[in-house]
Amino acid sequence: MYTLLLPLFLLLLLSTNTAAATTIGITYTPPSPTSRLPPPSLVAVALRRLSIPSVRLPGSDPATIRAFSYSNISLFLSIPNLFLPSIASNRSNALSWLSRHLVPFYPRAKITALSVGNDPLNAKTDLADCIIPAIRNVYIALHELGIRDIEVSTTFSFVSVMRGVFPPSGAEFVEPANGLIVKPLLQFLQETNSSFFVNIHPYHLFRMNKEIPVGFALFQENKFGFRDDSVTGVKYRNLFDMMVDAVVTAMTVAGHERIPVVVAETGWPSGGGGEIEANEVYAEMYLRGLLRHLRSGVGTPLRKEGVKEVYVYELFDKQNCRVLTGVDSQQWGVLYPNLTKKYDVEFGSAGKGQFGGVGVVRLAFVLVLVAAVVL
Ligand SMILES: *[C@@H]1O[C@H](CO)[C@@H](O)[C@H](O)[C@H]1NC(C)=O
Ligand SMILES: *[C@@H]1O[C@H](CO)[C@@H](O)[C@H](O)[C@H]1NC(C)=O
Ligand SMILES: *[C@@H]1O[C@H](CO)[C@@H](O)[C@H](O)[C@H]1NC(C)=O
Ligand SMILES: *[C@@H]1O[C@H](CO)[C@@H](O)[C@H](O)[C@H]1NC(C)=O
């Protein structure tokens, strides 16, 4: 009996360990006090129920961070762009940001990443000179506090940091940001074992390049839907992989091909903004295709292990501020305000076992165990 169980047990262990696919989290912008959205405490409970393992908080509001204490959901925090000049100029400003937003909650809230700025190349004021000094000051301040397990970086937006992305093998980081910011950042990431954070929105690239078929952006694989990279001979099945490989290529050109990539935002709008491709059918196709692709574990043509983490953008639709701006804001949310799912998708690891290899092996193991006990 045991001779039968042992190999099965090993197989179970093995299959669990090799299923290390991309972690799939979600971006959550906490509500303004006047909105109709549920409070962060209820959101944290709902995200646990949906088995969502990690959350990105672009705002890093202290009450929201506190709501995730003891939740075992890992948190990706961001320091807003407007703090970068002061943090870059004096490390005590980094310490004071951390002592308000991080120290009171760490480690009960599982904070794992800290982005110093978000799309800083596109900020209202020129931040070029303060990005790297601000990152270094935050990193040193964390170490002064004795905290060594939080990755520190900044988050770029694909469209503001990349150029020449068709084909991806020709991609580069834009100058002058490349020499001034990206190269020193990559060096820092390598020294500190951290990841490159980048927002990757196939929706935006598709909107800017009318020759891209919508199915290619939406993970709809068909035999005419491939795009070849004529330089490398690699076939691309979807725009997401092409964008990731453009980043991987540019990092390689800069001499850092092994740094992990974290996709800080990706999604598809279901409405608003008056664009016809922003609709619920496409939004659901994108989300299903993305999750299926990430769970398949095949990675991208240039990076077999794929990206390390992906944060779906975003949890709720922005509350409409048409009264103020005259236009509907675009809706990227994947949950309704009543915390039910807009689309029929499984976010967390819960969906993985259903048809995946791990679930089948586990089931076989349980059946054999039952049979062994009964006989
Ligand atoms: C906490 O999360 C980690 C990674 O997501 C997981 O491996 C671990 O089992 C979780 N722990 C508990 C107590 O749920
Ligand atoms: C940094 O800020 C601290 C506290 O405000 C102040 O005491 C110190 O002089 C500042 N250092 C520099 C170099 O400005
Ligand atoms: C980075 O990782 C390597 C290998 O895992 C380790 O030897 C090194 O000490 C790490 N460096 C830092 C700064 O954590
Ligand atoms: C949640 O809200 C959506 C959209 O308003 C609605 O369609 C759905 O029926 C609601 N679900 C529950 C359980 O209230």
Short mmCIF file of C-alpha atoms and ligand atoms in Angstrom, two decimals:
data_model
loop_
_atom_site.label_atom_id
_atom_site.label_comp_id
_atom_site.label_asym_id
_atom_site.label_seq_id
_atom_site.Cartn_x
_atom_site.Cartn_y
_atom_site.Cartn_z
CA MET A 1 0.00 0.00 0.00
CA TYR A 2 2.70 2.49 1.01
CA THR A 3 4.78 1.68 -2.05
CA LEU A 4 1.85 2.96 -4.06
CA LEU A 5 1.34 6.09 -1.97
CA LEU A 6 4.92 7.30 -1.87
CA PRO A 7 5.39 7.98 -5.61
CA LEU A 8 2.00 9.67 -5.70
CA PHE A 9 2.92 11.85 -2.76
CA LEU A 10 6.16 12.86 -4.47
CA LEU A 11 4.26 13.62 -7.64
CA LEU A 12 1.91 15.82 -5.64
CA LEU A 13 4.80 17.77 -4.11
CA LEU A 14 6.50 18.08 -7.45
CA SER A 15 3.42 19.33 -9.28
CA THR A 16 2.74 21.90 -6.55
CA ASN A 17 6.25 23.27 -6.75
CA THR A 18 6.47 23.56 -10.51
CA ALA A 19 3.19 25.50 -10.69
CA ALA A 20 5.03 28.71 -9.74
CA ALA A 21 3.31 30.94 -12.27
CA THR A 22 2.92 34.70 -12.21
CA THR A 23 1.27 36.14 -9.11
CA ILE A 24 -1.94 37.89 -10.15
CA GLY A 25 -2.97 40.84 -8.00
CA ILE A 26 -5.17 43.86 -8.43
CA THR A 27 -4.89 47.65 -8.25
CA TYR A 28 -7.16 49.28 -5.69
CA THR A 29 -7.68 53.03 -5.48
CA PRO A 30 -9.36 53.69 -2.13
CA PRO A 31 -12.63 55.61 -2.28
CA SER A 32 -13.03 59.26 -1.51
CA PRO A 33 -15.17 59.76 1.60
CA THR A 34 -18.12 60.95 -0.51
CA SER A 35 -18.22 57.99 -2.91
CA ARG A 36 -20.66 55.10 -2.70
CA LEU A 37 -17.90 52.50 -2.63
CA PRO A 38 -17.54 50.09 0.31
CA PRO A 39 -14.92 50.91 2.98
CA PRO A 40 -11.43 49.32 2.73
CA SER A 41 -12.18 46.89 5.59
CA LEU A 42 -14.98 45.26 3.57
CA VAL A 43 -12.86 45.34 0.43
CA ALA A 44 -10.05 43.47 2.21
CA VAL A 45 -12.50 40.74 3.24
CA ALA A 46 -13.90 40.49 -0.30
CA LEU A 47 -10.42 40.21 -1.82
CA ARG A 48 -9.56 37.37 0.54
CA ARG A 49 -12.78 35.63 -0.45
CA LEU A 50 -11.77 35.98 -4.11
CA SER A 51 -8.31 34.53 -3.21
CA ILE A 52 -6.52 37.60 -4.56
CA PRO A 53 -2.97 37.31 -3.14
CA SER A 54 -1.69 40.84 -3.69
CA VAL A 55 -2.95 44.39 -4.00
CA ARG A 56 -1.38 47.52 -5.39
CA LEU A 57 -2.37 50.75 -3.65
CA PRO A 58 -1.43 53.74 -5.82
CA GLY A 59 -2.53 56.11 -3.07
CA SER A 60 -1.07 54.39 0.02
CA ASP A 61 -3.67 55.95 2.32
CA PRO A 62 -2.82 54.83 5.91
CA ALA A 63 -6.36 53.71 6.79
CA THR A 64 -6.42 51.48 3.72
CA ILE A 65 -3.06 49.92 4.54
CA ARG A 66 -4.32 49.24 8.06
CA ALA A 67 -7.41 47.48 6.66
CA PHE A 68 -5.14 44.85 5.10
CA SER A 69 -3.37 43.99 8.39
CA TYR A 70 -3.38 40.26 9.14
CA SER A 71 -5.02 39.59 5.76
CA ASN A 72 -1.98 37.79 4.30
CA ILE A 73 -2.57 39.86 1.16
CA SER A 74 0.74 41.35 0.06
CA LEU A 75 0.77 45.10 -0.56
CA PHE A 76 2.50 47.13 -3.26
CA LEU A 77 2.58 50.74 -2.05
CA SER A 78 3.40 53.89 -3.99
CA ILE A 79 4.73 57.27 -2.95
CA PRO A 80 2.91 59.93 -5.00
CA ASN A 81 5.03 61.92 -7.48
CA LEU A 82 4.52 65.19 -5.66
CA PHE A 83 6.66 63.96 -2.72
CA LEU A 84 9.65 63.08 -4.88
CA PRO A 85 11.46 66.46 -4.82
CA SER A 86 11.40 66.72 -1.03
CA ILE A 87 12.34 63.06 -0.51
CA ALA A 88 15.20 63.41 -2.98
CA SER A 89 16.54 66.50 -1.26
CA ASN A 90 16.57 65.21 2.33
CA ARG A 91 16.46 61.66 3.64
CA SER A 92 14.59 62.74 6.77
CA ASN A 93 11.60 63.40 4.46
CA ALA A 94 11.79 59.78 3.32
CA LEU A 95 11.84 58.70 6.97
CA SER A 96 8.82 60.82 7.77
CA TRP A 97 6.81 59.38 4.84
CA LEU A 98 7.71 55.87 5.96
CA SER A 99 6.92 56.58 9.60
CA ARG A 100 3.41 57.65 8.64
CA HIS A 101 2.55 55.12 5.91
CA LEU A 102 4.59 52.03 6.62
CA VAL A 103 6.11 51.76 10.09
CA PRO A 104 2.75 51.68 11.98
CA PHE A 105 1.51 48.72 9.89
CA TYR A 106 4.60 46.70 9.12
CA PRO A 107 4.85 43.68 9.32
CA ARG A 108 1.19 42.99 10.24
CA ALA A 109 0.35 44.36 6.80
CA LYS A 110 2.44 42.29 4.39
CA ILE A 111 4.12 45.17 2.55
CA THR A 112 6.42 43.74 -0.12
CA ALA A 113 7.02 46.53 -2.64
CA LEU A 114 7.35 50.29 -2.64
CA SER A 115 7.20 52.35 -5.81
CA VAL A 116 8.77 55.79 -5.47
CA GLY A 117 6.49 57.69 -7.88
CA ASN A 118 4.14 56.43 -10.56
CA ASP A 119 4.84 57.23 -14.23
CA PRO A 120 7.24 59.98 -13.08
CA LEU A 121 8.38 60.73 -16.66
CA ASN A 122 4.85 61.98 -17.30
CA ALA A 123 4.46 64.09 -14.15
CA LYS A 124 3.28 67.68 -14.25
CA THR A 125 6.65 68.93 -13.00
CA ASP A 126 10.01 67.71 -14.26
CA LEU A 127 11.15 64.98 -11.87
CA ALA A 128 14.09 63.72 -13.93
CA ASP A 129 16.72 64.82 -11.41
CA CYS A 130 14.96 63.55 -8.31
CA ILE A 131 13.81 60.02 -9.21
CA ILE A 132 17.06 58.18 -8.47
CA PRO A 133 18.04 60.23 -5.37
CA ALA A 134 14.51 59.74 -4.00
CA ILE A 135 14.68 55.96 -4.55
CA ARG A 136 18.07 55.78 -2.84
CA ASN A 137 16.89 57.84 0.13
CA VAL A 138 13.83 55.63 0.60
CA TYR A 139 15.97 52.50 0.37
CA ILE A 140 18.52 53.78 2.90
CA ALA A 141 15.76 55.01 5.22
CA LEU A 142 14.14 51.55 5.15
CA HIS A 143 17.46 49.99 6.06
CA GLU A 144 17.91 52.49 8.89
CA LEU A 145 14.56 51.25 10.17
CA GLY A 146 15.85 47.69 9.95
CA ILE A 147 13.47 46.73 7.11
CA ARG A 148 15.15 44.68 4.41
CA ASP A 149 12.44 42.66 2.71
CA ILE A 150 10.66 45.39 0.72
CA GLU A 151 11.58 46.00 -2.91
CA VAL A 152 12.11 49.66 -3.77
CA SER A 153 11.79 50.95 -7.32
CA THR A 154 9.67 53.34 -9.38
CA THR A 155 6.90 52.54 -11.87
CA PHE A 156 7.21 53.53 -15.50
CA SER A 157 4.45 53.62 -18.04
CA PHE A 158 5.31 51.60 -21.16
CA VAL A 159 4.33 54.35 -23.57
CA SER A 160 6.41 57.02 -21.84
CA VAL A 161 9.59 54.94 -21.35
CA MET A 162 9.77 52.79 -24.52
CA ARG A 163 10.44 53.51 -28.17
CA GLY A 164 10.81 51.48 -31.36
CA VAL A 165 8.73 48.58 -30.07
CA PHE A 166 7.73 47.09 -33.46
CA PRO A 167 9.40 44.62 -33.69
CA PRO A 168 10.14 44.15 -29.97
CA SER A 169 13.71 43.10 -30.73
CA GLY A 170 14.37 46.73 -31.75
CA ALA A 171 12.98 48.26 -28.56
CA GLU A 172 14.95 50.74 -26.48
CA PHE A 173 14.33 53.03 -23.55
CA VAL A 174 13.72 56.63 -24.59
CA GLU A 175 16.51 59.15 -24.23
CA PRO A 176 17.36 61.13 -22.23
CA ALA A 177 15.50 59.11 -19.57
CA ASN A 178 17.55 56.02 -20.45
CA GLY A 179 20.95 57.43 -19.52
CA LEU A 180 19.72 59.71 -16.78
CA ILE A 181 17.24 57.46 -14.95
CA VAL A 182 16.67 53.97 -16.35
CA LYS A 183 20.28 52.76 -16.47
CA PRO A 184 21.13 53.91 -12.93
CA LEU A 185 17.82 52.38 -11.81
CA LEU A 186 18.60 49.01 -13.41
CA GLN A 187 22.00 49.03 -11.71
CA PHE A 188 20.29 49.76 -8.38
CA LEU A 189 17.68 47.03 -8.96
CA GLN A 190 20.40 44.51 -9.67
CA GLU A 191 22.33 45.45 -6.51
CA THR A 192 19.21 45.24 -4.35
CA ASN A 193 17.56 42.18 -5.97
CA SER A 194 14.50 44.22 -6.93
CA SER A 195 12.18 44.19 -9.92
CA PHE A 196 11.42 46.54 -12.81
CA PHE A 197 7.87 47.92 -12.37
CA VAL A 198 6.03 48.91 -15.55
CA ASN A 199 2.43 49.66 -16.54
CA ILE A 200 1.60 47.65 -19.67
CA HIS A 201 -1.65 48.59 -21.37
CA PRO A 202 -2.14 46.87 -24.74
CA TYR A 203 -5.33 48.95 -24.96
CA HIS A 204 -3.35 52.19 -25.27
CA LEU A 205 -0.86 50.78 -27.80
CA PHE A 206 -3.71 49.30 -29.84
CA ARG A 207 -5.49 52.68 -29.84
CA MET A 208 -2.31 54.41 -31.04
CA ASN A 209 -1.59 51.88 -33.83
CA LYS A 210 -4.62 51.25 -35.98
CA GLU A 211 -2.89 48.40 -37.87
CA ILE A 212 -2.95 46.18 -34.76
CA PRO A 213 -5.94 43.77 -35.01
CA VAL A 214 -8.11 43.96 -31.93
CA GLY A 215 -8.02 40.16 -31.52
CA PHE A 216 -4.22 40.33 -31.13
CA ALA A 217 -4.65 42.80 -28.27
CA LEU A 218 -7.40 40.62 -26.72
CA PHE A 219 -5.54 37.25 -26.61
CA GLN A 220 -7.80 35.83 -29.35
CA GLU A 221 -5.40 33.38 -30.96
CA ASN A 222 -6.08 32.42 -34.54
CA LYS A 223 -3.82 31.31 -37.33
CA PHE A 224 -3.79 34.73 -38.99
CA GLY A 225 -3.34 36.49 -35.68
CA PHE A 226 0.39 35.90 -35.22
CA ARG A 227 2.97 38.61 -35.57
CA ASP A 228 6.53 37.67 -36.43
CA ASP A 229 9.56 39.48 -35.18
CA SER A 230 11.47 39.37 -38.45
CA VAL A 231 14.81 39.95 -36.68
CA THR A 232 14.58 37.17 -34.10
CA GLY A 233 12.14 34.95 -35.99
CA VAL A 234 9.97 34.79 -32.88
CA LYS A 235 6.20 34.46 -33.31
CA TYR A 236 3.97 36.55 -31.06
CA ARG A 237 0.46 35.42 -30.20
CA ASN A 238 -0.63 38.52 -28.33
CA LEU A 239 0.26 42.16 -27.82
CA PHE A 240 0.90 41.75 -24.08
CA ASP A 241 3.83 39.38 -24.72
CA MET A 242 5.19 41.72 -27.39
CA MET A 243 5.19 44.60 -24.92
CA VAL A 244 6.82 42.53 -22.17
CA ASP A 245 9.51 41.37 -24.59
CA ALA A 246 10.12 44.94 -25.72
CA VAL A 247 10.92 45.76 -22.07
CA VAL A 248 13.09 42.64 -21.75
CA THR A 249 14.98 43.61 -24.94
CA ALA A 250 15.57 47.18 -23.78
CA MET A 251 16.84 45.92 -20.40
CA THR A 252 19.16 43.50 -22.20
CA VAL A 253 20.52 46.28 -24.40
CA ALA A 254 21.16 48.24 -21.20
CA GLY A 255 23.12 45.25 -19.84
CA HIS A 256 20.58 43.88 -17.35
CA GLU A 257 18.72 40.97 -18.90
CA ARG A 258 17.91 39.07 -15.69
CA ILE A 259 15.96 41.65 -13.68
CA PRO A 260 12.40 40.42 -12.94
CA VAL A 261 9.51 42.38 -14.48
CA VAL A 262 6.43 43.32 -12.46
CA VAL A 263 3.46 44.60 -14.46
CA ALA A 264 2.06 47.23 -12.11
CA GLU A 265 -1.06 47.84 -14.22
CA THR A 266 -2.83 46.12 -17.06
CA GLY A 267 -6.48 46.02 -18.03
CA TRP A 268 -9.13 47.03 -20.54
CA PRO A 269 -11.85 49.66 -20.06
CA SER A 270 -15.49 48.56 -20.24
CA GLY A 271 -16.89 51.99 -21.04
CA GLY A 272 -16.61 55.73 -20.68
CA GLY A 273 -14.39 58.10 -22.61
CA GLY A 274 -16.46 57.66 -25.79
CA GLU A 275 -14.16 55.04 -27.41
CA ILE A 276 -15.99 52.14 -29.04
CA GLU A 277 -13.34 49.57 -28.12
CA ALA A 278 -13.98 50.38 -24.46
CA ASN A 279 -16.83 47.92 -23.93
CA GLU A 280 -17.73 45.10 -21.57
CA VAL A 281 -17.34 42.32 -24.14
CA TYR A 282 -13.75 43.31 -24.94
CA ALA A 283 -12.93 43.99 -21.27
CA GLU A 284 -14.03 40.47 -20.35
CA MET A 285 -12.14 38.94 -23.30
CA TYR A 286 -8.98 40.76 -22.25
CA LEU A 287 -9.24 39.71 -18.63
CA ARG A 288 -10.03 36.06 -19.40
CA GLY A 289 -7.27 35.90 -22.00
CA LEU A 290 -4.73 37.53 -19.70
CA LEU A 291 -5.49 35.23 -16.75
CA ARG A 292 -5.50 32.11 -18.93
CA HIS A 293 -2.19 33.12 -20.49
CA LEU A 294 -0.51 33.91 -17.16
CA ARG A 295 -1.74 30.68 -15.57
CA SER A 296 -0.51 28.60 -18.51
CA GLY A 297 3.01 29.31 -17.23
CA VAL A 298 4.50 29.48 -20.74
CA GLY A 299 5.95 32.96 -20.22
CA THR A 300 6.89 35.09 -23.21
CA PRO A 301 9.14 34.12 -26.13
CA LEU A 302 12.10 35.99 -24.61
CA ARG A 303 11.37 35.20 -20.97
CA LYS A 304 10.31 31.62 -20.35
CA GLU A 305 9.47 32.20 -16.68
CA GLY A 306 7.24 35.11 -17.65
CA VAL A 307 6.66 38.21 -15.59
CA LYS A 308 6.90 37.90 -11.82
CA GLU A 309 3.67 39.67 -10.86
CA VAL A 310 0.79 41.34 -12.64
CA TYR A 311 -1.65 43.79 -11.08
CA VAL A 312 -4.96 43.94 -12.93
CA TYR A 313 -6.18 47.49 -13.37
CA GLU A 314 -8.40 48.00 -11.44
CA LEU A 315 -10.80 46.96 -8.72
CA PHE A 316 -13.67 49.47 -9.11
CA ASP A 317 -14.74 51.90 -11.80
CA LYS A 318 -13.70 55.46 -11.06
CA GLN A 319 -16.69 57.26 -9.62
CA ASN A 320 -18.12 59.43 -12.34
CA CYS A 321 -17.05 63.04 -12.18
CA ARG A 322 -18.82 64.15 -15.36
CA VAL A 323 -20.29 67.09 -13.47
CA LEU A 324 -16.79 68.50 -12.97
CA THR A 325 -15.00 67.52 -16.17
CA GLY A 326 -17.77 67.28 -18.77
CA VAL A 327 -16.68 63.79 -19.84
CA ASP A 328 -17.34 60.30 -18.51
CA SER A 329 -14.18 58.93 -16.97
CA GLN A 330 -13.13 55.60 -18.39
CA GLN A 331 -14.29 52.55 -16.47
CA TRP A 332 -11.66 49.90 -15.85
CA GLY A 333 -13.19 48.25 -12.78
CA VAL A 334 -13.61 44.47 -12.45
CA LEU A 335 -15.91 44.45 -9.40
CA TYR A 336 -19.24 46.21 -8.86
CA PRO A 337 -19.55 48.48 -5.82
CA ASN A 338 -21.53 45.66 -4.13
CA LEU A 339 -18.32 43.56 -4.31
CA THR A 340 -19.59 41.04 -6.85
CA LYS A 341 -17.61 40.24 -9.99
CA LYS A 342 -18.45 42.05 -13.22
CA TYR A 343 -17.05 39.21 -15.33
CA ASP A 344 -17.12 35.46 -15.08
CA VAL A 345 -13.45 34.96 -14.20
CA GLU A 346 -11.52 33.38 -11.34
CA PHE A 347 -8.91 35.77 -9.99
CA GLY A 348 -7.09 33.88 -7.30
CA SER A 349 -5.36 30.56 -7.10
CA ALA A 350 -8.83 29.10 -6.49
CA GLY A 351 -9.41 28.98 -10.23
CA LYS A 352 -6.13 27.26 -10.90
CA GLY A 353 -6.90 23.90 -9.31
CA GLN A 354 -10.21 23.42 -11.07
CA PHE A 355 -8.91 22.04 -14.33
CA GLY A 356 -5.17 22.44 -13.86
CA GLY A 357 -2.72 19.61 -13.41
CA VAL A 358 -2.37 20.20 -9.67
CA GLY A 359 -6.08 19.69 -9.09
CA VAL A 360 -6.16 16.44 -11.08
CA VAL A 361 -3.11 15.02 -9.27
CA ARG A 362 -4.56 16.04 -5.89
CA LEU A 363 -7.85 14.38 -6.77
CA ALA A 364 -6.06 11.19 -7.84
CA PHE A 365 -4.08 11.25 -4.61
CA VAL A 366 -7.21 11.58 -2.48
CA LEU A 367 -8.97 8.79 -4.41
CA VAL A 368 -6.01 6.44 -3.96
CA LEU A 369 -5.85 7.34 -0.28
CA VAL A 370 -9.55 6.60 0.15
CA ALA A 371 -9.19 3.33 -1.76
CA ALA A 372 -6.17 2.36 0.36
CA VAL A 373 -8.04 3.03 3.58
CA VAL A 374 -11.19 1.21 2.46
CA LEU A 375 -9.31 -1.84 1.19
C1 LIG B 1 -0.06 33.56 2.90
O1 LIG B 1 0.25 33.83 1.55
C2 LIG B 1 1.32 33.07 1.04
C3 LIG B 1 1.63 33.55 -0.36
O2 LIG B 1 0.54 34.10 -1.00
C4 LIG B 1 0.94 31.59 1.07
O3 LIG B 1 2.01 30.81 0.59
C5 LIG B 1 0.62 31.20 2.51
O4 LIG B 1 0.17 29.85 2.55
C6 LIG B 1 -0.44 32.11 3.09
N1 LIG B 1 -0.60 31.83 4.51
C7 LIG B 1 -1.79 31.69 5.08
C8 LIG B 1 -1.78 31.45 6.57
O5 LIG B 1 -2.84 31.77 4.46
C1 LIG B 2 16.94 67.59 6.54
O1 LIG B 2 15.78 67.77 7.34
C2 LIG B 2 16.06 67.77 8.73
C3 LIG B 2 14.73 67.78 9.47
O2 LIG B 2 13.83 68.68 8.90
C4 LIG B 2 16.94 68.96 9.09
O3 LIG B 2 17.25 68.95 10.45
C5 LIG B 2 18.23 68.85 8.27
O4 LIG B 2 19.03 69.99 8.49
C6 LIG B 2 17.93 68.71 6.78
N1 LIG B 2 19.16 68.46 6.07
C7 LIG B 2 19.51 69.14 4.98
C8 LIG B 2 20.81 68.74 4.34
O5 LIG B 2 18.82 70.02 4.52
C1 LIG B 3 20.73 39.27 -3.76
O1 LIG B 3 20.57 37.88 -3.99
C2 LIG B 3 21.80 37.16 -3.96
C3 LIG B 3 21.51 35.73 -4.35
O2 LIG B 3 20.28 35.31 -3.91
C4 LIG B 3 22.39 37.29 -2.55
O3 LIG B 3 23.62 36.60 -2.50
C5 LIG B 3 22.62 38.76 -2.22
O4 LIG B 3 23.08 38.89 -0.89
C6 LIG B 3 21.33 39.54 -2.38
N1 LIG B 3 21.60 40.97 -2.20
C7 LIG B 3 20.82 41.76 -1.47
C8 LIG B 3 21.25 43.18 -1.40
O5 LIG B 3 19.83 41.36 -0.90
C1 LIG B 4 -24.41 43.88 -7.74
O1 LIG B 4 -24.47 44.99 -8.62
C2 LIG B 4 -24.68 44.66 -9.98
C3 LIG B 4 -24.59 45.94 -10.80
O2 LIG B 4 -25.33 46.95 -10.22
C4 LIG B 4 -25.98 43.92 -10.16
O3 LIG B 4 -26.16 43.57 -11.50
C5 LIG B 4 -25.96 42.65 -9.29
O4 LIG B 4 -27.20 41.99 -9.37
C6 LIG B 4 -25.65 43.02 -7.84
N1 LIG B 4 -25.48 41.78 -7.08
C7 LIG B 4 -25.96 41.61 -5.84
C8 LIG B 4 -25.73 40.29 -5.22
O5 LIG B 4 -26.56 42.51 -5.27
#
